[in-house]
Amino acid sequence: MESNETTIDLSSYPKGMYFVTIKNRNESFGKKIIKH
C-alpha cells in the first residue's frame, strides 16, 4: 500500500471555511477546513 502526505500552508489565508478536493486516477476526496 502506497502512502503519500501533503501539507497545505494556510498561514497567509484569512480566517474562514475552505474546501479542498484531492483527485487521483481512480477517486476524488473532499475535505472541509475551518481556519480560526
PDB file of N, CA and C in Angstrom:
ATOM      1  N   MET A   1       0.841  -1.184   0.000  1.00  0.00           N
ATOM      2  CA  MET A   1       0.000   0.000   0.000  1.00  0.00           C
ATOM      3  C   MET A   1       0.880   1.240   0.000  1.00  0.00           C
ATOM      4  N   GLU A   2       0.593   2.154  -0.894  1.00  0.00           N
ATOM      5  CA  GLU A   2       1.384   3.374  -1.010  1.00  0.00           C
ATOM      6  C   GLU A   2       0.738   4.475  -0.175  1.00  0.00           C
ATOM      7  N   SER A   3       1.569   5.225   0.538  1.00  0.00           N
ATOM      8  CA  SER A   3       1.068   6.321   1.366  1.00  0.00           C
ATOM      9  C   SER A   3       1.771   7.610   0.972  1.00  0.00           C
ATOM     10  N   ASN A   4       0.995   8.652   0.737  1.00  0.00           N
ATOM     11  CA  ASN A   4       1.539   9.963   0.403  1.00  0.00           C
ATOM     12  C   ASN A   4       0.981  10.978   1.379  1.00  0.00           C
ATOM     13  N   GLU A   5       1.773  11.987   1.669  1.00  0.00           N
ATOM     14  CA  GLU A   5       1.337  13.040   2.578  1.00  0.00           C
ATOM     15  C   GLU A   5       1.661  14.389   1.959  1.00  0.00           C
ATOM     16  N   THR A   6       0.711  15.307   2.029  1.00  0.00           N
ATOM     17  CA  THR A   6       0.891  16.653   1.507  1.00  0.00           C
ATOM     18  C   THR A   6       0.483  17.648   2.576  1.00  0.00           C
ATOM     19  N   THR A   7       1.267  18.698   2.728  1.00  0.00           N
ATOM     20  CA  THR A   7       0.958  19.757   3.676  1.00  0.00           C
ATOM     21  C   THR A   7       0.531  20.998   2.903  1.00  0.00           C
ATOM     22  N   ILE A   8      -0.564  21.593   3.335  1.00  0.00           N
ATOM     23  CA  ILE A   8      -1.055  22.819   2.710  1.00  0.00           C
ATOM     24  C   ILE A   8      -0.867  23.950   3.713  1.00  0.00           C
ATOM     25  N   ASP A   9      -0.103  24.964   3.333  1.00  0.00           N
ATOM     26  CA  ASP A   9       0.177  26.104   4.209  1.00  0.00           C
ATOM     27  C   ASP A   9      -0.938  27.138   4.067  1.00  0.00           C
ATOM     28  N   LEU A  10      -1.761  27.260   5.103  1.00  0.00           N
ATOM     29  CA  LEU A  10      -2.856  28.228   5.091  1.00  0.00           C
ATOM     30  C   LEU A  10      -2.539  29.454   5.940  1.00  0.00           C
ATOM     31  N   SER A  11      -1.295  29.625   6.332  1.00  0.00           N
ATOM     32  CA  SER A  11      -0.939  30.721   7.237  1.00  0.00           C
ATOM     33  C   SER A  11      -1.197  32.099   6.630  1.00  0.00           C
ATOM     34  N   SER A  12      -1.123  32.231   5.324  1.00  0.00           N
ATOM     35  CA  SER A  12      -1.347  33.535   4.692  1.00  0.00           C
ATOM     36  C   SER A  12      -2.813  33.743   4.293  1.00  0.00           C
ATOM     37  N   TYR A  13      -3.662  32.749   4.523  1.00  0.00           N
ATOM     38  CA  TYR A  13      -5.075  32.859   4.185  1.00  0.00           C
ATOM     39  C   TYR A  13      -5.847  33.456   5.357  1.00  0.00           C
ATOM     40  N   PRO A  14      -6.882  34.244   5.075  1.00  0.00           N
ATOM     41  CA  PRO A  14      -7.692  34.789   6.170  1.00  0.00           C
ATOM     42  C   PRO A  14      -8.535  33.699   6.837  1.00  0.00           C
ATOM     43  N   LYS A  15      -9.041  34.006   8.026  1.00  0.00           N
ATOM     44  CA  LYS A  15      -9.927  33.072   8.718  1.00  0.00           C
ATOM     45  C   LYS A  15     -11.138  32.800   7.843  1.00  0.00           C
ATOM     46  N   GLY A  16     -11.609  31.571   7.893  1.00  0.00           N
ATOM     47  CA  GLY A  16     -12.780  31.231   7.091  1.00  0.00           C
ATOM     48  C   GLY A  16     -12.883  29.738   6.871  1.00  0.00           C
ATOM     49  N   MET A  17     -13.801  29.352   6.000  1.00  0.00           N
ATOM     50  CA  MET A  17     -14.025  27.953   5.691  1.00  0.00           C
ATOM     51  C   MET A  17     -13.531  27.693   4.268  1.00  0.00           C
ATOM     52  N   TYR A  18     -12.789  26.620   4.108  1.00  0.00           N
ATOM     53  CA  TYR A  18     -12.207  26.267   2.813  1.00  0.00           C
ATOM     54  C   TYR A  18     -12.566  24.830   2.481  1.00  0.00           C
ATOM     55  N   PHE A  19     -12.712  24.552   1.200  1.00  0.00           N
ATOM     56  CA  PHE A  19     -12.976  23.201   0.721  1.00  0.00           C
ATOM     57  C   PHE A  19     -11.800  22.766  -0.145  1.00  0.00           C
ATOM     58  N   VAL A  20     -11.241  21.619   0.190  1.00  0.00           N
ATOM     59  CA  VAL A  20     -10.105  21.074  -0.552  1.00  0.00           C
ATOM     60  C   VAL A  20     -10.564  19.782  -1.218  1.00  0.00           C
ATOM     61  N   THR A  21     -10.296  19.651  -2.506  1.00  0.00           N
ATOM     62  CA  THR A  21     -10.607  18.422  -3.226  1.00  0.00           C
ATOM     63  C   THR A  21      -9.313  17.842  -3.779  1.00  0.00           C
ATOM     64  N   ILE A  22      -9.084  16.576  -3.467  1.00  0.00           N
ATOM     65  CA  ILE A  22      -7.894  15.869  -3.932  1.00  0.00           C
ATOM     66  C   ILE A  22      -8.360  14.785  -4.898  1.00  0.00           C
ATOM     67  N   LYS A  23      -7.774  14.763  -6.082  1.00  0.00           N
ATOM     68  CA  LYS A  23      -8.173  13.792  -7.095  1.00  0.00           C
ATOM     69  C   LYS A  23      -6.959  12.996  -7.552  1.00  0.00           C
ATOM     70  N   ASN A  24      -7.170  11.712  -7.801  1.00  0.00           N
ATOM     71  CA  ASN A  24      -6.158  10.896  -8.463  1.00  0.00           C
ATOM     72  C   ASN A  24      -6.838  10.151  -9.605  1.00  0.00           C
ATOM     73  N   ARG A  25      -6.183   9.175 -10.146  1.00  0.00           N
ATOM     74  CA  ARG A  25      -6.742   8.482 -11.311  1.00  0.00           C
ATOM     75  C   ARG A  25      -8.076   7.802 -11.016  1.00  0.00           C
ATOM     76  N   ASN A  26      -8.235   7.267  -9.805  1.00  0.00           N
ATOM     77  CA  ASN A  26      -9.387   6.420  -9.516  1.00  0.00           C
ATOM     78  C   ASN A  26     -10.443   7.038  -8.610  1.00  0.00           C
ATOM     79  N   GLU A  27     -10.093   8.062  -7.843  1.00  0.00           N
ATOM     80  CA  GLU A  27     -11.051   8.578  -6.877  1.00  0.00           C
ATOM     81  C   GLU A  27     -10.834  10.049  -6.566  1.00  0.00           C
ATOM     82  N   SER A  28     -11.816  10.610  -5.896  1.00  0.00           N
ATOM     83  CA  SER A  28     -11.779  12.012  -5.503  1.00  0.00           C
ATOM     84  C   SER A  28     -12.172  12.091  -4.031  1.00  0.00           C
ATOM     85  N   PHE A  29     -11.511  12.959  -3.279  1.00  0.00           N
ATOM     86  CA  PHE A  29     -11.758  13.080  -1.850  1.00  0.00           C
ATOM     87  C   PHE A  29     -11.888  14.555  -1.503  1.00  0.00           C
ATOM     88  N   GLY A  30     -12.970  14.930  -0.827  1.00  0.00           N
ATOM     89  CA  GLY A  30     -13.180  16.321  -0.436  1.00  0.00           C
ATOM     90  C   GLY A  30     -13.087  16.485   1.067  1.00  0.00           C
ATOM     91  N   LYS A  31     -12.568  17.620   1.501  1.00  0.00           N
ATOM     92  CA  LYS A  31     -12.408  17.891   2.930  1.00  0.00           C
ATOM     93  C   LYS A  31     -12.713  19.354   3.200  1.00  0.00           C
ATOM     94  N   LYS A  32     -13.487  19.608   4.247  1.00  0.00           N
ATOM     95  CA  LYS A  32     -13.782  20.971   4.672  1.00  0.00           C
ATOM     96  C   LYS A  32     -12.785  21.347   5.761  1.00  0.00           C
ATOM     97  N   ILE A  33     -12.177  22.528   5.634  1.00  0.00           N
ATOM     98  CA  ILE A  33     -11.205  23.017   6.611  1.00  0.00           C
ATOM     99  C   ILE A  33     -11.704  24.354   7.135  1.00  0.00           C
ATOM    100  N   ILE A  34     -11.760  24.501   8.461  1.00  0.00           N
ATOM    101  CA  ILE A  34     -12.155  25.761   9.077  1.00  0.00           C
ATOM    102  C   ILE A  34     -10.940  26.344   9.773  1.00  0.00           C
ATOM    103  N   LYS A  35     -10.557  27.546   9.370  1.00  0.00           N
ATOM    104  CA  LYS A  35      -9.413  28.226   9.976  1.00  0.00           C
ATOM    105  C   LYS A  35      -9.943  29.285  10.931  1.00  0.00           C
ATOM    106  N   HIS A  36      -9.515  29.193  12.197  1.00  0.00           N
ATOM    107  CA  HIS A  36      -9.963  30.138  13.233  1.00  0.00           C
ATOM    108  C   HIS A  36      -8.973  31.242  13.414  1.00  0.00           C
TER     109      HIS A  36
END
